[in-house]
Structure formats: structure tokens, C-alpha cells
Amino acid sequence: MEFTALLLHLLPVILLAIFSPSAAFVPTDNYLLNCGSTSNATLDNRVFAADSAFLAADRSTPLANKNPPPSSPELYATARVFTSASGYKLNIRQNGTHLVRLHFSPFPSPNFNLSAAKFTLLLNGNSVLRDFSTEALVIKEYVFGIDGEELEIVLRPAGGGSNFGFVNAIEVFSAPKDLIIDRGARIVSPNAIGEFDGMSSRILETIHRINVGGSKVTPFNDTLWRTWVPDEGFLVLKPAAKKVVSTHPPNYQPGGATRETAPDHVYMTAQSMNRGNAILGAKFNISWNFPVGSSGVQHLVRLHFCDIVSTGLNLLYFNVYLNDLEAYKDMDLSSLTFHELGSPMYVDFVADSDDLGKMRVSVGPSDLSTSTHVNAILNGVEIMKMVNLAASGSVSSEKKKRRTWIIVGSILGGGFGLLLLAGLMVLLACRCRKKKQMKNPRSRRTESSAWTTLRGVQGSSRSRMTELTITGSPAGNGYHNLRIPFAEVQSATNNFDKNLIIGMGGFGMVYKGVLKDANIKVAVKRGVPGHRQGLPEFQTEITVLSRIRHRHLVSLVGYCEEQSEMILVYEYMENGPLKSHLYGQGQATLTWKQRLEICIGAARGIHYLHTGFIPGIIHRDIKSTNILLDENHEAKVADFGLSRAGPCLDETHVSTGVKGSFGYLDPEYFRRQQLTDKSDVYSFGVVMLEVLCARPAIDPLLAREQVNLAEWALQWKQSGRLDQIIDPKLRGQIKHRSLEKFVETAEKCLAEYGVDRPSMGDVLWNLEYALQVQESGSLREDSSANGDPVMVVVGNGDRSEENCSSEASTALVFSQLVTNEGR
Ligand SMILES: *[C@@H]1O[C@H](CO)[C@@H](O)[C@H](O)[C@H]1NC(C)=O
Ligand SMILES: *[C@@H]1O[C@H](CO)[C@@H](O)[C@H](O)[C@H]1NC(C)=O
Ligand SMILES: *[C@@H]1O[C@H](CO)[C@@H](O)[C@H](O)[C@H]1NC(C)=O
Ligand SMILES: *[C@@H]1O[C@H](CO)[C@@H](O)[C@H](O)[C@H]1NC(C)=O
Ligand SMILES: *[C@@H]1O[C@H](CO)[C@@H](O)[C@H](O)[C@H]1NC(C)=O
């Protein structure tokens, strides 16, 4: 398990080392059928074998072309004809996404005029191609999530007795696990926002696959044997675009795109703005029109990017539009690719084709770009039509819908985070509102009246969210009790005395203060007056924190929203962020025991967020600056909803949330844009390594292979050199078994895929074990593998499903463990 996780983590590195495209991916299921033939035929280095063993019934006719054109591949010299509905049955060994390709290449034959064939194609009963006929070679590709043991391919002749179907060749193979993600594609539509859910139950038909700025890529040069065609024919205004070609192979990174996502050739070429063109002016879009054949139909549009134009980081900002709707604003590839240039990534969108049956893709400069770096790029496009309706009542999608997550914080900052948040809030609020209105139709009005000054802010989606957020909160909750008059905040902070500033963030300044009435120390976070930018986060924080009280979560003392001010008042944490105790200056060194206790405290806080109530809460910005220590060095998790603005207390770089969270971002979240509680688990794993090694998650000053703590530590762990990177101040202090458990847990938190990561409850349990072993002399130092069988629990996502596992039950299990061990 461990080794696999590690291997997966390192896979891209290994792939880079091998640098052999075709060696990279071996599908579990792999059927290549040479239809109507009894011998093998080879195409693009692949052997297609005789098809007869896979026929569903013996009601078909093999055909051979007596005079095949010399240039035509041998594979297309035979075909199989079906005069009644019939076809093939293939055993499927691996559930999940499969690629299904059918090759149709009609040829003359005495009994059947293949050009006149007309038939419907069904995949496991779903009709994906209706009344199809062709007079020239056509290859149809379907991306199909199979979750049974069989794939049935049926060709059903169209009505009118004499009809028949035919096929020359079939490919069916399992796709890499992440090729299609179930949730996370951004919906681009005037009527809807949020993420698309249930992609893996859709059958997708590939309509276009484009190598933008490059030449044709044949199946020979693609690990999934795809064909990528050049984009020029689709450019709306050719002079607007300028080709760019990189001479370096793409810098594939964990969490980004892989060679299976798209081949090197796609990421090494792009179109960029042809800024030399005087007629076009300084700012313009590059647009492509892709005919898709049907109007108003949902498509998955996957856009591939790789910054091969910039000379430095964070210089390129551009917008993406689909059918003239804003799809992605201010895209910053540097931030999205963990601060690397030339690093491939992709974004999935779901959009409808327009009335003319087109999909128009545009990229253009963002307002954030400086005048010398105005540019926009695109490396690749895939457009896939959704050919079936969602499978209704499918178990997996229902399971997912049952849990609605409140999403707090905003690592990616801006647009997407807010969209996501808004979408979920709307969903959540609708539910609660229904219930509440039945019970007490007046409660809603009363509550929202307290917010009149906050409503009616720019943008309809925001103001709608404002209202819904509030109505979505539990009735009878004491928001009002938490209001603090502005005068009191002024007095608490000596009228925002500069000398009391203890931190700053995009949201504004953080002051230390004392509430005179209660005589309690507080931290006061003040939004830039008059700026309404952080409004949704501000409200989220209040909504969330007013509902939560936990020993390991920083509590909200109150808030103030008078005179266009947005102020949040928190309990003051005497010892500041964990980070400054690990590698800050002038702080006493934390002992191993203290470090374990801090980790346990933080883990408890996060565990409570995840499981303490329904819906669970994903923090989204777990890092050592967001774990604060009180006067007793007890850890509390902070910053729920202002991560973009957060109290980056001692942080020097404050501009965006992404920067603040580098090195902590779950690669799967980044890749799938699908948020789960396991993203927090990943970030927590990074914090654990920080605690152990006493260095930042990202240290750009170090040698390249050491910059990213998670990667570096796992590599050293693997090569058995872990003791060399442990904080020297801990030397000789840590008991072997305690260290082992700690590292093993951190490693599991950092698993490439969320499902392989432990739940926060499991993490907590393991940390307590590590502390117990450290503390207790009675436990064996070197327990053999079968000596502690109870511990082999981590590593399965299932536990989070039954999320009722509260701290109490965790503690129970733990005490059982202790008794077992003590025997
Ligand atoms: C066809 O190819 C398969 C697998 O590549 C091979 O095992 C088989 O021997 C070949 N058959 C013939 C007739 O060449
Ligand atoms: C075969 O069918 C096509 C399409 O219907 C037709 O154009 C063509 O003339 C036919 N060829 C023969 C030899 O009948
Ligand atoms: C695939 O999914 C089907 C139906 O969900 C299930 O019965 C089967 O056991 C699964 N097979 C594998 C190998 O997971
Ligand atoms: C594969 O890519 C290489 C390198 O670009 C190129 O030289 C070769 O012609 C390509 N082969 C095919 C079959 O496309
Ligand atoms: C790019 O296209 C979008 C959508 O049509 C449009 O709103 C925007 O103004 C265009 N940008 C430029 C610079 O022309």
C-alpha cells in the first residue's frame, strides 16, 4: 500500500526519467479486433486480432475487399456485416472509464454495398450513434464508464428490411484512472453555475481533438493512441494567432496533466497572441469555431495549457471564453502549476453548443496583465459530446449527493472558489429554507433584516448568495449576540493603532486588541474599509464560526459591519502561528512531545470540522500559519473563509491565496478541482512534515529537488535517509516507533489519490498512538509487524463515508488499542 502510494507520487518523475511515450501506459482491458478476418493486422504498431471469438451470436458475414487500394491499411481490407441487431461481447476486468473506438471504412463488395449501410450503434444498450452511414473512413470514439463485467457492442440495422450494419475494426481499452473525473468540470452557462456532477456516467463522443499551434499527432505518438489534428482550419481570424514551439519537453508535475492526458507534442506547441499585428490593436481575443453538428447540446470541453511563452512566473494572465461566455477569468498558469513554467495542465468545462451547432473557444488577455506582458495562449482542445442522459438513480451519484459540503476558504482565490461556494450555498440553502419555511415562515425575514446593509452588493449571484447564506443558517442562532459596535472595536485597538498590527492579508490588517468591557485579548481582522471584495468570505466565516465552538478551533468573539466596515474579532492566540515555532527566530524549540500534542490538537479541530455536524466543512487552507498556539501551546485551527485574505500573520508574500498555500495543495484537488475532506488531509500531511523537518513547505532558495517539502521528504524516506532531514534539534529525542508511526501517517496523508488517504479520525488515532509510544516506557520499542496488528487501519477512504465516527468513538478505539498493547 505504502509503496504504491509512494510510487504513484513519484510516477511522473519516473516517467520523465524513462521518457518513452509508448512505455508509459498499459491498459488492463485491451481488445483490438480485426473484424471479419481470421488473421492479425497491424496498425500504428498495434496488432489487431481475429474477431470471431468475441461475436455475440453467429448472425454475421465476414467480408474481404478483393482489390484493396495499395495505400489503405490491411486492417481496413476486411469488415463484418450484421443483417440483424447483433455484435460483440467483451469481458471487462477493470471498472471505470474505457475508450471504445470503431473504425468504419466502406469498400465495394458484390453482395453488400457498404456505403449504403445504415445502422444504429449501441454500447451496453445505450444508443450512441443513430442511423449512421458513411462513404469514407470514419473512426468513432466513445469514452465510456463501464461498471459491470461486460461490454456489449451492438449494430442494429436501420428500419426497412434490406438494411445492415458493418464495422472494420474495434478498439476497447481501459483508460487511466483520472482521464475522466466524475465531478469538477466547470459549468459555463448563462443559467447555471458550479461544477458538473456525474461525468463518469455519461457516454462521451469525441468530436474534436486539436493540437493547437502544432502538427498532426498520430496514434503512434500518443500513449492512448489518439489522433490530434492542427487547429488552423478552425481559427476565426488567422492573423490574430501566432504559433509558439518549445524545444524543452514538458515539465510534468504530480498533480498536473500527465502524458496520458495529452502527449508532449500538444504541450510543446501553442497559439499565442500575434501582437505584432497593428490592425488588431493591443488587446484582442484569439477565437476558434469548432462545428459540433448539433445545437444546444451539452459538451465536455477540455482545454490544455502549458506556459511555454513566459520568461518568468506570474506574468501571463488571460481569460477563457466558451461561446462568448466567460469560462475562466484571470487564468494564471504559474499559480495553477505550482509555480513552474512549461508545466502542463488542463481545465474541464461543460458548455452547450450554440444555435448554429458550434463551440467557439476564445482566449484573450486579462485586465491583470501588465502592458508588456499582454498575452493569451492555448495548447490543446478536446470537445466531447454527451450522448446519453445521466444514468438515473445510479448508486454512486446518489451517495455523493447525500453529503453537501460547505466549502470554506478559497485557495484558488477569486472566481472559481466563489462560484463553487455560491453553487453549494444555494443548494444547501434551498434545502434548509424549505424545511424552515414550513416550520416558521417568519424566521427568515427577521434574520435577513439584520443584514440589510450587506445586501444589494455588486453582481446578482453575490447578493443572492448573501441572502441564501444567511437563511441557510440554523434558526435561533445568535448572530446578533456577536455584533460588536464599531466604537468598541475602535477603542479595543486604540483606533487601529499601527503599532498593534500583528499581521496582514489580502483582506486587510490584523490588530491585537483588548475588548474593554470584557477585558479579553482579541485579534481584530479589518477588511479594507469600503472594499466589498471579501464580502462572501466575511459572511461565510461568520456563518460557519458562529455555529462552531471547539477547543481546537479559534473562536469568533464577534463581528462588526457598521459604516461599510467588515471586521472580525477572534480570541487572541498568545503564541501565534505554529510556523514561527518551527523555524522562526528567537523561539524556544518545541520538544517532540509538544509537537505531537500540537499535531493532535490541530487534527482534532479538523476532524471536528469534517465530522462534527452535517454538512461537514472542508477547511481548504490547512497550513502551519493557520494553526495557532495559545499561551499553553495548545493548537487551534484558524481562518475559515478568508484564506485569500487570511491572517497570514508572519507571511511576507500576501498577494493571493494560492501563493500562501503553495506546497500544501492537494494534487488531486488541483487536477480534478474536486474538493473533498481528503484535500485537508493532504495539507495536514505537509504540516506534519514541516513539524518533523522544521522547514517550510516550499523553500525556493533550496536546490530544485528540495524545494517542495512533501516530494523531498518522501524521496528521502524511500531511500532510507529520513533521519538526515529531521530537525536536528530533535535528534536523540524521538523513540523509533513513534517516529515510524508519525512518518507512516504523514506519508499516507500525502497519497496521490484522496481515497488512499486516511480520514482525519484515522490520522488523529495514529498521532495519539505515536504520542503514547513516545511517552510510555511499557510499550515495546521495536514491536514486530505482527506485534501490533490493530494499527493497520490507515489508508482507506471508507471510514469518512460513515462519518459519524466522532471523537468519542475514536477515543474508544484508542483505549482498546492501549489495552491490547499493554497485555
Ligand atoms: C496474432 O497476434 C497475437 C498477439 O499479438 C499472437 O499471439 C498470435 O500468434 C498472432 N496470430 C497469428 C496468426 O499471427
Ligand atoms: C452504394 O451506395 C451509395 C450510397 O447509397 C451509392 O451512391 C452508390 O452508387 C452505391 N454503389 C453501388 C455500386 O451500387
Ligand atoms: C464493477 O462494478 C460492478 C457493478 O457496480 C460490480 O458488481 C463489480 O463487482 C465491479 N467489479 C470490479 C472488478 O470492481
Ligand atoms: C512521432 O513523433 C516524431 C517526433 O516528432 C516524428 O518524427 C515522427 O514522425 C512521429 N511519428 C508518427 C508516426 O507520427
Ligand atoms: C473577448 O471575447 C469576449 C467574449 O466574446 C468579450 O467579452 C471580450 O470583450 C473580448 N475581449 C477582447 C479584448 O476583445
Short mmCIF file of N, CA and C and ligand atoms in Angstrom, two decimals, residues 273 280 282-287 319-326 360 362-367, ligand 5:
data_model
loop_
_atom_site.label_atom_id
_atom_site.label_comp_id
_atom_site.label_asym_id
_atom_site.label_seq_id
_atom_site.Cartn_x
_atom_site.Cartn_y
_atom_site.Cartn_z
N MET A 273 -1.02 35.28 -28.78
CA MET A 273 -1.50 36.48 -29.47
C MET A 273 -0.43 37.00 -30.41
N LEU A 280 -4.98 44.88 -35.28
CA LEU A 280 -5.76 44.27 -34.21
C LEU A 280 -5.71 45.07 -32.90
N ALA A 282 -4.03 46.53 -29.25
CA ALA A 282 -3.25 45.98 -28.14
C ALA A 282 -3.92 44.77 -27.51
N LYS A 283 -5.23 44.80 -27.45
CA LYS A 283 -5.93 43.70 -26.77
C LYS A 283 -6.97 43.09 -27.69
N PHE A 284 -6.88 41.81 -27.88
CA PHE A 284 -7.87 41.13 -28.72
C PHE A 284 -7.91 39.67 -28.31
N ASN A 285 -8.94 38.99 -28.72
CA ASN A 285 -9.06 37.56 -28.44
C ASN A 285 -8.55 36.74 -29.62
N ILE A 286 -8.13 35.53 -29.34
CA ILE A 286 -7.93 34.55 -30.41
C ILE A 286 -9.13 33.61 -30.30
N SER A 287 -9.82 33.37 -31.39
CA SER A 287 -11.01 32.51 -31.33
C SER A 287 -10.95 31.39 -32.35
N ASN A 319 -7.97 35.41 -20.06
CA ASN A 319 -9.34 34.95 -19.85
C ASN A 319 -9.69 33.91 -20.90
N VAL A 320 -10.60 33.02 -20.53
CA VAL A 320 -11.05 31.99 -21.45
C VAL A 320 -12.56 32.13 -21.63
N TYR A 321 -13.02 32.07 -22.85
CA TYR A 321 -14.46 32.17 -23.12
C TYR A 321 -14.93 30.97 -23.93
N LEU A 322 -16.13 30.52 -23.66
CA LEU A 322 -16.75 29.48 -24.48
C LEU A 322 -18.07 30.05 -25.00
N ASN A 323 -18.23 30.04 -26.30
CA ASN A 323 -19.42 30.65 -26.91
C ASN A 323 -19.69 32.02 -26.30
N ASP A 324 -18.65 32.81 -26.17
CA ASP A 324 -18.71 34.20 -25.68
C ASP A 324 -19.09 34.34 -24.22
N LEU A 325 -19.21 33.25 -23.52
CA LEU A 325 -19.45 33.33 -22.07
C LEU A 325 -18.12 33.19 -21.35
N GLU A 326 -17.96 33.95 -20.29
CA GLU A 326 -16.72 33.87 -19.54
C GLU A 326 -16.61 32.48 -18.90
N ARG A 360 -17.49 27.78 -29.72
CA ARG A 360 -16.48 28.80 -30.00
C ARG A 360 -15.58 28.91 -28.78
N SER A 362 -12.43 30.92 -27.09
CA SER A 362 -11.62 32.14 -27.22
C SER A 362 -10.71 32.29 -26.02
N VAL A 363 -9.53 32.82 -26.27
CA VAL A 363 -8.66 33.23 -25.16
C VAL A 363 -8.23 34.66 -25.45
N GLY A 364 -8.14 35.47 -24.40
CA GLY A 364 -7.76 36.87 -24.57
C GLY A 364 -7.12 37.38 -23.29
N PRO A 365 -6.40 38.50 -23.38
CA PRO A 365 -5.65 38.98 -22.22
C PRO A 365 -6.56 39.40 -21.08
N SER A 366 -6.09 39.24 -19.87
CA SER A 366 -6.84 39.64 -18.69
C SER A 366 -6.45 41.05 -18.31
N ASP A 367 -7.31 41.69 -17.55
CA ASP A 367 -7.01 43.05 -17.08
C ASP A 367 -5.82 43.04 -16.12
C1 LIG B 5 -13.05 38.51 -25.88
O1 LIG B 5 -14.29 37.85 -26.06
C2 LIG B 5 -15.22 38.04 -25.01
C3 LIG B 5 -16.43 37.18 -25.28
O2 LIG B 5 -16.94 37.40 -26.53
C4 LIG B 5 -15.58 39.51 -24.91
O3 LIG B 5 -16.48 39.72 -23.85
C5 LIG B 5 -14.31 40.29 -24.66
O4 LIG B 5 -14.59 41.67 -24.65
C6 LIG B 5 -13.28 40.02 -25.74
N1 LIG B 5 -12.04 40.66 -25.38
C7 LIG B 5 -11.38 41.45 -26.21
C8 LIG B 5 -10.12 42.05 -25.71
O5 LIG B 5 -11.78 41.70 -27.34
#
